[in-house]
Amino acid sequence: MSRPSTLGEFIIEKQSEFQYAEGELSRLFNSIRLAAKVVNHEVNKAGLVDILGNANTENIQGEDQQKLDIYANEKFIQTLINRNIVCGIASEEEDDFIAVNSQNNAHSNKYVVLMDPLDGSSNIDVNSSVGTIFSIYRRVTPVGGPVTIDDFLQKGRQQVAAGYVIYGTSTMIVYTTGKGVNGFTLNPAIGTFYLSHPQMKFPEKGGIYSVNEGNYIHFPQGVKDYIKYCQKEEEDRPYTSRYIGSLVSDFHRNLIKGGIYLYPSTSKNPKGKLRLLYECNPIAFLAEQAGGKSSDGFTDTLDIQPTSLHERVPFYCGNTGMMQTLEGFLQRYG
Ligand code: P6P
């Protein structure tokens, strides 16, 4: 029996399918693969070395930065710059985008990467799974010239690739280039990712809802009504409630088992909490490619025009049927 493809073999095999197959995207994925292995090594031993806990610094969002947040951010940025693949990088942990220096002709590069280097990092100290989320666009400014904010403020539908690394009971890379979603599992003994989840699709029906119900009293009425709908003894309900506090982990479980993730606007945070550019859009691209749906309750996430790097949007994502029911509840109230 032939063994499953490695991530490297798969990228080469599928490269010809990619619209801009100059090999840059392959090199870009190879750098993400390397950074994922480096971060995985630290995440897996976080309890043993002084890399746990709070770094006593805050990011632009005013959120406490964990030491591993900063470590992961540095590793992904360093790997992308060292390999001279991208002309710009944006990160949850960086106030502004990074224009990759022009000494090594970086401005001739055609791609920008946006990322959440360690999503769900509050889970680190309690040994629960975390993830890295990445989103890749072709620049819109002229190749050879300086990268500008316009290269980053593109609608999610313009993404050329997106994916996540999940550091869980096993470490996986799950990504799409617009030709479906494929998952690769790391064999830590040899440091190789193997194709373990080809052509991932949401199951036809979902039975899990994922939301922080502690915020219930602050939710829009449509979300409150939907949560009560999920809990009602009727037809295929009540659904199961599962919420890990890590978007990557909740999404990954719901993609495999069928479910919906909700991070609504609240009276405290009218725009919600999740960031459009490097959390919602990459997950929304994956969800759509896997036969699911994402929106802010009214507009498809991938069609929202970004206006700033760190902007937040309400985010709902999951099985198409579950999403249509939720949107029906939300749209009753306009
Ligand atoms: P709360 C992690 O900080 C994150 O951005 C997502 O990964 C996660 O789903 C959400 O926030 C958790 O937020 O407010 O429920 O703790």
XYZ file of C-alpha atoms and ligand atoms in Angstrom:
350
model
C 0.000 0.000 0.000
C 1.439 3.382 -1.030
C 1.948 5.804 1.866
C -0.015 9.090 2.047
C 1.521 12.122 0.351
C 3.668 14.415 2.410
C 2.732 18.103 2.513
C 5.725 18.911 0.319
C 4.757 16.310 -2.289
C 1.132 17.492 -2.239
C 2.121 21.147 -2.780
C 4.275 20.219 -5.783
C 1.598 17.881 -7.147
C -1.121 20.556 -6.880
C 1.085 23.513 -7.876
C 0.059 23.282 -11.499
C -3.606 23.732 -10.428
C -2.706 27.035 -8.785
C -3.503 30.079 -10.913
C -0.142 31.732 -10.270
C 2.079 28.640 -10.358
C 5.484 30.316 -10.269
C 6.511 28.229 -7.283
C 6.370 31.219 -4.913
C 3.254 29.891 -3.209
C 4.957 26.522 -2.750
C 7.907 28.258 -1.102
C 5.470 30.267 1.008
C 3.756 27.092 2.247
C 7.131 25.502 2.926
C 8.070 28.423 5.155
C 4.744 28.136 7.021
C 5.414 24.421 7.444
C 8.845 25.104 8.961
C 7.535 27.794 11.328
C 4.682 25.479 12.377
C 7.177 22.783 13.386
C 9.308 25.262 15.329
C 6.295 26.695 17.197
C 4.891 23.206 17.770
C 8.130 22.223 19.488
C 7.771 25.092 21.969
C 4.006 24.700 22.470
C 4.465 21.025 23.277
C 6.964 21.707 26.066
C 5.539 25.022 27.271
C 5.091 23.652 30.777
C 8.753 22.736 31.060
C 10.452 25.978 30.158
C 9.934 29.559 31.145
C 7.712 30.303 28.189
C 4.390 29.942 29.943
C 2.320 32.787 31.181
C 1.979 36.441 30.612
C 4.690 38.496 28.932
C 3.521 41.561 30.901
C 2.980 43.377 27.609
C -0.161 44.245 25.629
C -0.871 44.113 21.899
C -2.640 46.847 19.966
C -5.932 45.271 20.946
C -5.051 45.963 24.589
C -4.909 42.193 25.178
C -2.284 40.651 27.462
C 0.384 39.006 25.312
C 1.446 35.529 26.360
C 5.137 34.665 25.982
C 4.206 32.062 23.386
C 2.204 34.657 21.430
C 5.365 36.707 21.040
C 7.515 33.652 20.333
C 5.158 32.361 17.621
C 4.870 35.829 16.094
C 8.648 36.200 15.890
C 9.148 32.724 14.393
C 6.571 33.113 11.618
C 7.794 36.610 10.726
C 11.457 35.556 10.785
C 10.813 32.493 8.580
C 8.806 34.461 6.025
C 11.422 37.232 5.826
C 14.425 34.886 5.724
C 13.016 33.055 2.749
C 12.354 36.285 0.867
C 8.922 35.208 -0.307
C 6.535 37.990 0.700
C 6.563 41.758 0.338
C 4.452 42.376 3.447
C 3.253 40.781 6.694
C 0.414 41.747 9.083
C -0.090 40.116 12.470
C -2.447 40.334 15.433
C 0.687 40.990 17.514
C 1.991 43.864 15.359
C 0.482 47.361 15.510
C 1.110 48.029 11.804
C 1.977 45.884 8.792
C 5.609 45.004 8.124
C 6.919 46.066 4.711
C 9.585 43.451 4.096
C 12.840 45.359 3.553
C 13.807 46.128 -0.003
C 17.536 45.336 0.367
C 16.915 41.807 -0.853
C 14.506 43.023 -3.502
C 11.561 41.932 -1.390
C 9.370 44.416 -3.184
C 9.509 42.208 -6.255
C 7.613 39.600 -4.253
C 3.938 39.212 -5.085
C 2.273 38.004 -1.859
C 1.281 39.398 1.518
C 0.526 37.238 4.563
C -1.805 38.132 7.430
C -1.818 35.974 10.553
C -2.887 35.311 14.082
C 0.336 33.629 15.184
C -1.128 31.948 18.251
C -4.918 31.975 18.440
C -6.540 31.019 21.735
C -3.307 31.629 23.613
C -5.162 32.003 26.927
C -5.491 28.204 26.678
C -1.723 27.656 26.820
C -1.381 27.684 30.617
C -4.193 25.167 30.989
C -2.809 22.785 28.368
C -5.707 23.159 25.929
C -5.270 23.329 22.163
C -4.263 26.512 20.353
C -3.625 27.390 16.739
C -2.031 29.629 14.120
C -4.259 31.175 11.437
C -2.900 32.529 8.126
C -4.348 34.334 5.125
C -2.532 34.951 1.830
C -3.269 37.546 -0.877
C -1.545 38.671 -4.032
C -0.517 42.315 -3.685
C -2.651 44.870 -5.527
C 0.119 47.504 -5.747
C 2.639 47.305 -8.617
C 5.282 44.598 -8.219
C 8.640 46.262 -7.565
C 7.072 49.215 -5.765
C 6.440 49.674 -2.025
C 3.764 47.585 -0.311
C 0.894 49.693 1.076
C -2.118 49.187 3.374
C -4.230 48.568 0.240
C -2.415 45.251 -0.218
C -3.863 44.127 3.132
C -7.347 45.676 3.086
C -8.695 43.257 0.490
C -12.031 41.425 0.754
C -11.746 37.855 1.974
C -12.967 36.617 -1.391
C -9.629 37.816 -2.866
C -7.583 35.391 -0.751
C -5.397 33.068 -2.831
C -4.863 30.714 0.111
C -5.721 30.369 3.802
C -5.306 27.852 6.567
C -4.465 27.057 10.143
C -2.088 25.030 12.250
C -3.769 23.312 15.201
C -1.487 22.348 18.100
C -3.722 19.731 19.686
C -3.459 16.044 20.594
C -1.708 15.971 17.242
C -0.424 18.877 15.199
C -2.107 19.504 11.865
C -1.936 21.958 9.002
C -5.307 22.488 7.267
C -5.364 24.762 4.214
C -7.053 25.686 0.947
C -5.952 27.380 -2.261
C -9.526 27.463 -3.543
C -9.546 23.830 -4.689
C -11.005 22.256 -1.536
C -9.653 21.811 2.002
C -6.925 19.309 2.882
C -5.517 18.374 6.300
C -1.985 17.159 7.057
C -0.926 15.560 10.333
C 2.605 15.865 11.706
C 4.542 12.703 12.443
C 6.712 14.198 15.208
C 9.161 11.296 15.065
C 10.379 12.387 11.640
C 9.062 15.971 11.461
C 6.960 15.324 8.369
C 3.334 16.316 7.693
C 1.298 13.601 5.923
C -2.041 13.985 4.099
C -4.478 12.588 6.671
C -7.748 14.430 5.842
C -8.151 14.778 2.047
C -10.935 17.020 0.694
C -12.481 17.926 4.074
C -16.206 18.754 3.972
C -18.771 19.670 6.623
C -21.155 16.744 7.251
C -24.595 17.297 5.685
C -26.124 18.085 9.096
C -24.565 19.585 12.210
C -25.449 19.037 15.856
C -22.967 21.218 17.779
C -23.165 24.902 18.657
C -20.125 26.777 19.979
C -20.600 30.097 21.787
C -19.505 31.708 25.055
C -22.902 31.569 26.760
C -21.506 33.652 29.612
C -22.190 36.641 27.360
C -25.816 35.582 26.752
C -27.442 38.656 28.322
C -25.373 40.904 26.008
C -26.257 39.064 22.760
C -28.606 40.421 20.063
C -32.147 39.038 20.445
C -31.763 36.936 17.271
C -28.779 35.115 18.794
C -30.664 34.571 22.068
C -33.575 33.094 20.089
C -31.211 30.836 18.137
C -29.521 29.522 21.307
C -32.964 28.649 22.743
C -33.769 26.959 19.400
C -30.585 24.847 19.746
C -31.608 23.830 23.270
C -35.232 22.933 22.432
C -36.367 19.266 22.618
C -37.583 19.031 19.021
C -36.613 17.184 15.803
C -32.804 16.650 15.864
C -32.379 18.895 18.909
C -31.234 19.740 21.551
C -27.795 20.204 19.994
C -24.581 19.631 21.911
C -22.827 22.719 23.304
C -19.028 22.663 22.900
C -16.782 25.732 23.340
C -13.020 25.525 23.854
C -12.164 29.233 23.712
C -9.930 28.739 20.686
C -11.462 29.549 17.289
C -9.147 27.132 15.459
C -10.049 24.241 17.777
C -13.792 24.951 17.796
C -13.820 25.352 14.011
C -11.757 22.211 13.424
C -14.118 20.079 15.547
C -17.217 21.561 13.933
C -15.778 21.014 10.432
C -15.243 17.328 11.172
C -18.373 16.634 13.248
C -20.774 19.289 11.924
C -21.615 22.430 13.872
C -21.751 26.196 14.112
C -19.465 28.708 15.824
C -20.818 32.030 17.047
C -18.988 35.113 18.217
C -21.771 37.725 18.201
C -21.697 41.456 18.667
C -22.553 42.332 22.253
C -23.696 45.507 23.945
C -20.161 45.743 25.368
C -18.459 45.027 21.990
C -20.849 46.116 19.206
C -18.418 44.819 16.546
C -17.777 41.528 18.340
C -14.281 40.356 19.272
C -12.829 38.455 16.318
C -10.619 40.236 13.780
C -11.850 40.224 10.201
C -8.526 40.050 8.378
C -6.587 37.311 10.141
C -9.204 35.316 12.034
C -12.585 35.529 10.255
C -11.590 35.716 6.572
C -9.200 32.723 6.514
C -11.659 30.564 8.491
C -14.511 31.764 6.248
C -12.525 30.791 3.108
C -11.938 27.308 4.526
C -15.588 26.988 5.583
C -16.883 27.922 2.119
C -14.423 25.554 0.450
C -15.677 22.786 2.776
C -19.327 23.393 1.813
C -20.154 25.640 4.769
C -21.009 29.314 5.235
C -19.848 32.360 7.230
C -21.322 35.805 7.813
C -21.846 38.631 10.280
C -25.483 37.563 10.306
C -26.339 39.679 7.261
C -23.339 39.855 4.884
C -21.111 36.941 3.863
C -17.823 37.406 5.742
C -15.820 37.116 2.511
C -17.727 40.056 0.999
C -17.073 42.528 3.838
C -14.810 45.393 2.707
C -12.064 45.817 5.341
C -11.312 49.389 6.463
C -8.514 48.801 8.999
C -5.991 46.074 9.842
C -7.398 45.082 13.242
C -11.082 45.672 12.706
C -13.516 43.336 14.414
C -16.746 41.857 13.051
C -19.483 39.617 14.443
C -18.627 36.122 13.183
C -20.865 33.099 12.600
C -19.496 30.078 10.739
C -20.522 26.470 10.146
C -22.813 24.087 8.312
C -24.807 25.907 5.671
C -28.159 24.661 7.039
C -27.356 25.772 10.595
C -26.099 29.139 9.337
C -29.294 29.734 7.309
C -31.408 29.052 10.411
C -29.306 31.418 12.531
C -29.409 34.163 9.879
C -33.181 33.750 9.757
C -33.402 34.497 13.480
C -31.015 37.484 13.219
C -32.712 38.955 10.154
C -36.125 38.951 11.887
C -34.822 41.884 13.938
C -32.856 43.610 11.157
P -13.959 34.533 24.760
C -9.159 33.716 21.354
O -8.791 34.871 22.097
C -10.293 34.139 20.437
O -9.853 35.136 19.587
C -10.822 32.929 19.679
O -9.825 32.032 19.355
C -11.836 32.340 20.648
O -12.870 31.617 20.010
C -12.393 33.586 21.347
O -11.382 34.597 21.239
C -12.672 33.342 22.816
O -13.186 34.544 23.332
O -14.446 35.956 24.908
O -15.101 33.560 24.645
O -12.926 34.102 25.772
